[in-house]
XYZ file of C-alpha atoms in Angstrom:
450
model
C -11.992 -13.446 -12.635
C -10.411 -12.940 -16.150
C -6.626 -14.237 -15.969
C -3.890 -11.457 -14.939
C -2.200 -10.343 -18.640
C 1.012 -10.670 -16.757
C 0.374 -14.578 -15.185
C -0.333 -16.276 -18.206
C 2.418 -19.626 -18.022
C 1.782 -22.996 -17.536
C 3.875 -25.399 -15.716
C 5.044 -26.830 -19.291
C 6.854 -23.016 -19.797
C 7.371 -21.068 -16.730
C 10.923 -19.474 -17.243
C 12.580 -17.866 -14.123
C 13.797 -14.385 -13.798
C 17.404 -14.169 -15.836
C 18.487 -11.527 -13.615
C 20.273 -12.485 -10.745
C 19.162 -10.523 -7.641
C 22.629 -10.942 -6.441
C 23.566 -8.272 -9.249
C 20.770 -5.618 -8.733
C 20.686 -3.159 -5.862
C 17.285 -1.459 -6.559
C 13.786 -2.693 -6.576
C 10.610 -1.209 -6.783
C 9.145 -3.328 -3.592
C 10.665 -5.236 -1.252
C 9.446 -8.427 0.182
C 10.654 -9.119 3.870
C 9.689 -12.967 4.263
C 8.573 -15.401 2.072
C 5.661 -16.965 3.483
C 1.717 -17.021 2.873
C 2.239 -12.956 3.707
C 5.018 -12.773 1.608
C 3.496 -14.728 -1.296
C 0.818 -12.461 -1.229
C 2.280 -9.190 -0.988
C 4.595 -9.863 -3.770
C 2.073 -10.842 -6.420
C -0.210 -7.948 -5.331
C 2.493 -5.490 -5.906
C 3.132 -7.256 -9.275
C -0.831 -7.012 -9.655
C -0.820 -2.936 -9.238
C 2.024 -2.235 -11.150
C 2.719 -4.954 -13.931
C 6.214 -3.472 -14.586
C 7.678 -2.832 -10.929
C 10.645 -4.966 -10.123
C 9.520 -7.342 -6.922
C 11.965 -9.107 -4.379
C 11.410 -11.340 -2.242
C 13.954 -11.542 0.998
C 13.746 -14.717 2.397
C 15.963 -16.222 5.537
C 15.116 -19.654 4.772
C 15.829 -22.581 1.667
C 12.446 -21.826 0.499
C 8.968 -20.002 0.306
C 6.418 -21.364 2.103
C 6.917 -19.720 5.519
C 5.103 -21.570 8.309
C 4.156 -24.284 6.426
C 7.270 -25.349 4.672
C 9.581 -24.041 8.068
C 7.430 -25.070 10.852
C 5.166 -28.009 9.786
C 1.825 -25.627 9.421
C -0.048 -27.488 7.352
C -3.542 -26.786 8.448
C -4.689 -23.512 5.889
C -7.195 -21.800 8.206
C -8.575 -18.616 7.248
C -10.239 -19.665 4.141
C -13.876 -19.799 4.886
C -15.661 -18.648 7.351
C -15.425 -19.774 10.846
C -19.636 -20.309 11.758
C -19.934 -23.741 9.873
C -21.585 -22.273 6.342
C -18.395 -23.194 4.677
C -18.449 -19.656 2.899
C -15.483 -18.253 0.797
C -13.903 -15.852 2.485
C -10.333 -15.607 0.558
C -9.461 -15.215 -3.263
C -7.386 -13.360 -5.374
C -4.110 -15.189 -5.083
C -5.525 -18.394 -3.783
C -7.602 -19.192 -6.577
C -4.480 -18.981 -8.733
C -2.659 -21.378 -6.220
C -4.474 -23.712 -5.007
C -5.315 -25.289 -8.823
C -0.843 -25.548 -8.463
C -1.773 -27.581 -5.108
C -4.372 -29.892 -6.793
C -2.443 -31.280 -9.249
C -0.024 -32.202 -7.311
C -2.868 -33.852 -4.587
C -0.918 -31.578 -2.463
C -4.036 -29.776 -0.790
C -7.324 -31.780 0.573
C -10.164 -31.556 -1.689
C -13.094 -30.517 0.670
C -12.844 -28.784 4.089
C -12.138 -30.075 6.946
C -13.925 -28.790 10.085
C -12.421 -28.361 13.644
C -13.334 -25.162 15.581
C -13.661 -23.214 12.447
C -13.025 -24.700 8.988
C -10.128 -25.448 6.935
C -7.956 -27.735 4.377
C -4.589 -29.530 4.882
C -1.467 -28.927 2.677
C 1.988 -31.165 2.026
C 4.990 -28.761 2.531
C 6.874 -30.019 -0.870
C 4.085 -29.438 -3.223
C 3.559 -26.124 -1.904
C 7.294 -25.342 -2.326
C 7.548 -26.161 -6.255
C 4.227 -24.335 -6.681
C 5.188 -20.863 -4.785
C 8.836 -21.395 -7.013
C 6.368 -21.765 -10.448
C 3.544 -18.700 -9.159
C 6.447 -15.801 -8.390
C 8.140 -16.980 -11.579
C 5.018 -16.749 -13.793
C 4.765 -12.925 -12.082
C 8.522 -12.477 -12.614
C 9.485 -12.040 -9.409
C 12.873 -12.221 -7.623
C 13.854 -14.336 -4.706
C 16.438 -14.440 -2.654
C 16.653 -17.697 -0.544
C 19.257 -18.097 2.514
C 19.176 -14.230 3.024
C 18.176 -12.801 6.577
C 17.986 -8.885 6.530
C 19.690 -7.711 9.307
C 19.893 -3.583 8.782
C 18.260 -0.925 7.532
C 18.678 2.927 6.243
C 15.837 5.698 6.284
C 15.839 9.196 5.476
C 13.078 11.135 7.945
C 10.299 8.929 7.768
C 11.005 6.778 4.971
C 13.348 3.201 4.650
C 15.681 3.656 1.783
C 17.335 0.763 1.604
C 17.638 -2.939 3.773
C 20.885 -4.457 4.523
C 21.221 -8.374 3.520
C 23.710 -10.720 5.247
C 25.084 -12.762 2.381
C 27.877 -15.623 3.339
C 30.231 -13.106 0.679
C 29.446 -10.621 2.799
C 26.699 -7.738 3.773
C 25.363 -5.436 1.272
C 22.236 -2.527 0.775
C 19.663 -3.302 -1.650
C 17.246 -0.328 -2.485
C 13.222 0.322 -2.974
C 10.745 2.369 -3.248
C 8.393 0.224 -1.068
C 8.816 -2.148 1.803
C 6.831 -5.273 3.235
C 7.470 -6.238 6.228
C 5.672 -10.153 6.260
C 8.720 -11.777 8.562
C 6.355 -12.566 11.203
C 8.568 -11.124 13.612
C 8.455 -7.835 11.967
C 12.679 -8.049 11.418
C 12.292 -4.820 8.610
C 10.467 -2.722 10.905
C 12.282 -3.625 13.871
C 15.880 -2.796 11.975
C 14.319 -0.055 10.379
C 13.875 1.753 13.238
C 9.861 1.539 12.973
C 7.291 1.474 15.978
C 6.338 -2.029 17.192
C 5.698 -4.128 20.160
C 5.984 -7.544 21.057
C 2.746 -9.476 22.155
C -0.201 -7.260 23.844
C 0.213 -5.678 26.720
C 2.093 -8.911 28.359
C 0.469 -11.718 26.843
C 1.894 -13.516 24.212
C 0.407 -16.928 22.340
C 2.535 -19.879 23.059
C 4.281 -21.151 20.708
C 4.471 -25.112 19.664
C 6.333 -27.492 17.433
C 4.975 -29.357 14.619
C 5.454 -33.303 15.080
C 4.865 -35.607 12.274
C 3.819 -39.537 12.610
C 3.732 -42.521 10.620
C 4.041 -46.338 10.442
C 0.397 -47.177 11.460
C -1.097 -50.486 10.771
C -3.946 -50.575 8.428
C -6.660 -51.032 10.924
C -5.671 -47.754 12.979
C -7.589 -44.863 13.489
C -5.629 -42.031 15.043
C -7.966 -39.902 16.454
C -7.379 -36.388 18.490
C -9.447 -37.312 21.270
C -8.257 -41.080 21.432
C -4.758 -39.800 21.613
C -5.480 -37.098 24.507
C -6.996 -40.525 26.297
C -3.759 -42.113 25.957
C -1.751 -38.919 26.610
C -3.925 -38.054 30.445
C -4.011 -41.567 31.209
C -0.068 -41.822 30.838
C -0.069 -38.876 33.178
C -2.587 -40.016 35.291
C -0.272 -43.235 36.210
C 3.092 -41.203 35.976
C 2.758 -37.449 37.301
C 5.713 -36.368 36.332
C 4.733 -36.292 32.586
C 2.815 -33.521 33.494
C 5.718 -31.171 33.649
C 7.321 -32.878 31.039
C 4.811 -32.586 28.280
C 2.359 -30.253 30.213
C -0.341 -30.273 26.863
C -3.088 -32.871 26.791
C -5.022 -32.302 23.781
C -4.227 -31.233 19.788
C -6.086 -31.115 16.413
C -4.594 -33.707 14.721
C -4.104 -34.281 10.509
C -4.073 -36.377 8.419
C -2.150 -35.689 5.316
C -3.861 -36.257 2.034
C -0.533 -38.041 0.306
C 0.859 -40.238 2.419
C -1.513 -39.900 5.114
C 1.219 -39.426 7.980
C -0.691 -37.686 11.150
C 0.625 -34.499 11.830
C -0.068 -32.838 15.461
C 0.912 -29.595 17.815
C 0.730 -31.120 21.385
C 4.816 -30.389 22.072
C 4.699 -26.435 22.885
C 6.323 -24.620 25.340
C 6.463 -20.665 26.385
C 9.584 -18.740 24.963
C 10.679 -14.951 24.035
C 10.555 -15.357 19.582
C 13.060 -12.219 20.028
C 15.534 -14.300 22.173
C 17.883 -17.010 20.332
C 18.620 -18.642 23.299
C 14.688 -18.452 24.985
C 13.958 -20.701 21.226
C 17.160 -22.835 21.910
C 15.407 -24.210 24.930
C 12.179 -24.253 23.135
C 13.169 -26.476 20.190
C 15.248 -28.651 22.632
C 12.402 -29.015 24.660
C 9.943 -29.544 22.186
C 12.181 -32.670 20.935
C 12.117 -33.870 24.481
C 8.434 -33.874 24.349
C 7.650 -35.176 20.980
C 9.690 -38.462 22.233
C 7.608 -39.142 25.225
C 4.333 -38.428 22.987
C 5.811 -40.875 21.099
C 6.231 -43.642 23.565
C 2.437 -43.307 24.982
C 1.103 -43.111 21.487
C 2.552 -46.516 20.568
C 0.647 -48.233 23.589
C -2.111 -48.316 21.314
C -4.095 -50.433 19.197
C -2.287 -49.863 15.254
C 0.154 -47.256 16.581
C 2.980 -49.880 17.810
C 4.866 -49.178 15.019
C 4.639 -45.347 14.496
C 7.466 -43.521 14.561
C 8.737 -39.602 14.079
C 8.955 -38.672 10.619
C 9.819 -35.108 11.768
C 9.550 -32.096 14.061
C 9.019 -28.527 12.936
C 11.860 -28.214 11.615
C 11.260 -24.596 13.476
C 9.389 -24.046 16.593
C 5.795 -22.839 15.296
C 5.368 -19.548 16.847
C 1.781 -18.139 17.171
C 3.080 -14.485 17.956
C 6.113 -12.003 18.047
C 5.922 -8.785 17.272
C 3.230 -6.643 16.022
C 3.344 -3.374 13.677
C 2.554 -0.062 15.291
C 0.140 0.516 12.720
C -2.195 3.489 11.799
C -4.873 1.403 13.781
C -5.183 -1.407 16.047
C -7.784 -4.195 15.362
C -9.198 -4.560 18.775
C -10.782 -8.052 19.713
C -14.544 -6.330 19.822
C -14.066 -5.318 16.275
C -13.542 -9.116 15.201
C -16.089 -10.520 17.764
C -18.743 -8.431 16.615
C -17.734 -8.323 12.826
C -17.412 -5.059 13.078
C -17.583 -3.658 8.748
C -14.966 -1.156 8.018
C -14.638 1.174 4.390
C -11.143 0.751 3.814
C -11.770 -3.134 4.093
C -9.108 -4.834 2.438
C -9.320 -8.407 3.403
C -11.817 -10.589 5.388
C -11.128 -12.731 8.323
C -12.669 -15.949 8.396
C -11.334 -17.458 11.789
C -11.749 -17.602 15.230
C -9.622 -15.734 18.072
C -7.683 -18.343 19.014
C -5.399 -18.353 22.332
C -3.075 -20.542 23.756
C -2.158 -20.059 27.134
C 1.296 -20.678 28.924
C -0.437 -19.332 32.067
C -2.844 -23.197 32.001
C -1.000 -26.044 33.657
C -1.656 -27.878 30.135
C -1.476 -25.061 27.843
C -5.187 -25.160 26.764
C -6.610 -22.941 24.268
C -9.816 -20.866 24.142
C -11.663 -20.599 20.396
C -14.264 -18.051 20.221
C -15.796 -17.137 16.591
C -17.065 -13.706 15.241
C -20.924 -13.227 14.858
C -21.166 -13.394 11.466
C -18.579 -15.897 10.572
C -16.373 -13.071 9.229
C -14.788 -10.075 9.724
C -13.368 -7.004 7.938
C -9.472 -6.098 7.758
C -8.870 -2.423 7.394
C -6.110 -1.448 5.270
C -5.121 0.927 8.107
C -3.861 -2.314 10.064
C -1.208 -2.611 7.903
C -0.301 0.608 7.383
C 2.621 2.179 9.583
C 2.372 4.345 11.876
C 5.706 6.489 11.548
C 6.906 5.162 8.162
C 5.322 5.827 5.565
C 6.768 3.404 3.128
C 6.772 0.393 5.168
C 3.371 -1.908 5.500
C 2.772 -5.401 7.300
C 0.891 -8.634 6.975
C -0.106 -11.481 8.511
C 0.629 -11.930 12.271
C 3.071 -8.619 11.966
C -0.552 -6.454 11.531
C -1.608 -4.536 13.988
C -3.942 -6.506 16.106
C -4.568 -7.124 20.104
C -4.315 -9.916 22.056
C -7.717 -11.636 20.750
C -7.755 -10.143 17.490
C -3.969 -10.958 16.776
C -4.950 -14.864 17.234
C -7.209 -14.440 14.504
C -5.518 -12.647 11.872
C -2.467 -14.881 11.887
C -3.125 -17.611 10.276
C -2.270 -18.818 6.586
C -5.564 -18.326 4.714
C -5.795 -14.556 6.393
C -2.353 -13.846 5.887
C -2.046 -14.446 2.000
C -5.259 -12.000 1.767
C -3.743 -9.004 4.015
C -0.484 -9.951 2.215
C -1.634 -9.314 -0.942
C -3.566 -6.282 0.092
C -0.254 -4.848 1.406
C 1.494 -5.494 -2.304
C -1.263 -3.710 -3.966
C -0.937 -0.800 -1.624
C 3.169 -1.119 -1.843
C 3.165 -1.424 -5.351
C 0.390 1.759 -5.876
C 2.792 3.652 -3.689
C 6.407 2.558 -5.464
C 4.128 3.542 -9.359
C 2.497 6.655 -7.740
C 5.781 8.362 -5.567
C 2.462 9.030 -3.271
C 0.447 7.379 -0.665
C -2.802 5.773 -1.757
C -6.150 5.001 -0.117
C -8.421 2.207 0.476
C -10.760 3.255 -2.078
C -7.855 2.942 -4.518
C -6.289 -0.895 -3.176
C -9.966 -1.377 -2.774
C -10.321 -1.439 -6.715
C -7.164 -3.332 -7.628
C -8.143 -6.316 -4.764
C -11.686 -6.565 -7.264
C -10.355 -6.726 -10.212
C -8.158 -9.288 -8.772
C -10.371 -11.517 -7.190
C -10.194 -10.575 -3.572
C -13.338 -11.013 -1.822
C -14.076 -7.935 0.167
C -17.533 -7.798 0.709
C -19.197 -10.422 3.676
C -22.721 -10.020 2.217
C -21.449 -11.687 -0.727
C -19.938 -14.278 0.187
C -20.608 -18.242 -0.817
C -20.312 -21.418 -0.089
């Protein structure tokens, strides 16, 4: 892929936008969330119209999303899920992950576990997203949760920040909803619903480890061992830290061991349901703590951190124009308005098992096709979705969600945001289609490689 004319800086002279967002109250698109999504959907609406003004609204210190907020460090999503190790995500990743690299913030080959993917340090992430949206000129605004909206028949005008000066309207032309708890559409008076028809994924909290002697080898299944064994003697673990078994990293800096085995089952719409959650999940990652250091090379470990959020799997979803269903990603079901592929597994995790197990089951063909009318609303017509706000079932939603997926539909939504912002019109697949190529999406499963 020839270089974008408008992301041409190296780190030596990225400058950062001069205009303060604080000052400007009209954009061309606006980002809702800052994470892989988010990432994506600015830079595609950047890469469809060159000279649209881009902001990113983003509730937290920094972009990143769920791996920089929530200790998500494993990037799933990128190849495809049946073992070949096949590309299945470009276009913006190609132009971060060389960030990642020199920085040894990203593992250099993938790693495999249920499907296949690579392992990323949250703080070189952060100073590459800051360096990527500045070489596209975007704006960010950090510390700023939207909490409002205006719309005018079937269109968002405007989103209402809460600022510590105060609350104010900012305007666009286009808006991206890539919170992962749709917040825009939910303020904005668009359809959505929360989970599928009851079910929900559970949600769990990043725990980080280090301090282990030399000679250790923390492995996942050693430490599930440890962990029934400890319950096995003491049953009243087992309502204390009810999960038995996690993938576990290994990070490729300092080589801390990151895992997900504190979880619990919680309402992402509720503050006080996540109160419990986090307070639990701190609870838990203590008494991981003390069987883990029963064994051999581990007497020393100790808690580096915890999320610092609760990791949630899955909130609400965008009533979109249609609903992936489970069979289409099962059966790798080929669409014409693809506009991203999905290269993992549906993945569930259930609050209903005693030790919140989870089920992976891959697609046929080790991919899948995203159809731009999953991010598409249903009843507004400037207002698109990514990652796990897409419209997607219960199996089908566990599969789109991750990071690798949701910097692909994220950028897919940009491109369509920024089309419709240039165009004052709505625009097809066909037409995002064309922009994702010349980008360096990948689109197109029979071409895929290893």
């Amino acid at each position: 892929m020839a270089p974008s004319a408008i992301n041409n800086s190296s780190p030596s002279n990225v400058t950062f936008p001069t205009t303060s967002p604080q000052e400007d109250d009209s954009y061309d698109v606006i980002v809702v969330g800052g994470g892989w999504a988010g990432i994506g959907a600015a830079i595609g609406a950047k890469q469809a119209a060159p000279h649209s003004r881009v902001l990113i609204i983003e509730s937290e210190a920094c972009l990143g999303g769920a791996s920089t907020h929530r200790g998500v460090l494993a990037l799933c999503g990128l190849y495809t899920c049946d073992g070949t190790q096949r590309k299945v995500v470009g276009g913006v990743w190609d132009e971060l992950r060389p960030k990642l690299e020199e920085r040894g913030a990203v593992s250099r080959k993938p790693i495999s576990h249920r499907g296949t993917f690579l392992v990323v340090e949250p703080e070189g992430l952060k100073i590459a997203l800051d360096e990527l949206v500045a070489e596209y000129n975007i704006s960010v605004l950090l510390h700023t949760p939207v909490v409002g909206a205006t719309r005018e028949n079937n269109l968002i005008t405007s989103v209402e920040i809460q600022e510590r000066r105060g609350r104010r309207h900012i305007a666009a032309k286009a808006f991206i909803d890539c919170s992962g708890d749709c917040d825009l559409a939910f303020v904005a008076g668009a359809s959505t619903r929360y989970g599928n028809h009851g079910a929900v994924n559970l949600g769990s909290l990043s725990t980080r480890f280090a301090g282990f002697a030399p000679d250790a080898e923390p492995t996942a299944p050693l430490w599930r061992e440890a962990i029934e064994k400890a319950k096995a003697a003491n049953p009243a673990l087992k309502k204390i830290i009810p999960k038995d078994a996690s993938v576990l990293l290994r990070l490729p800096l300092s080589g801390d061991a990151v895992t997900y085995l504190a979880s619990a089952s919680y309402d992402a719409r509720s503050s006080a349901d996540i109160t419990r959650a986090e307070q639990q999940g701190r609870i838990q990652a203590q008494e991981y703590l003390k069987i883990l250091r029963t064994l051999p090379g581990h007497q020393d470990m100790y808690l580096v951190s915890s999320g610092p959020n609760f990791g949630t799997r899955e909130s609400r979803h965008l009533s979109a124009r249609h609903t992936l269903t489970s069979a289409d990603m099962l059966s790798s079901r080929r669409y014409a308005d693809c506009i991203a592929l999905g290269g993992w597994g549906q993945e569930w995790h259930s609050s209903l098992s005693p030790t919140f197990a989870s089920e992976f089951s891959p697609c046929s063909e080790g991919s899948f096709d995203i159809p731009l009318a999953c991010l598409w609303s249903v009843d507004t017509g400037n207002l698109l979705a990514a990652g796990r706000c897409l419209d997607g079932d219960k199996g089908a939603g566990s599969a789109v969600r991750v990071l690798g997926t949701a910097l692909a539909t994220g950028q897919a939504a940009g491109v369509a945001g920024g089309l419709f912002a240039r165009e004052g019109r709505e625009v097809g697949g066909k037409e995002v289609r064309g922009v994702l190529r010349r980008e360096g999406a990948v689109l197109d499963a029979g071409s895929l490689v290893a």
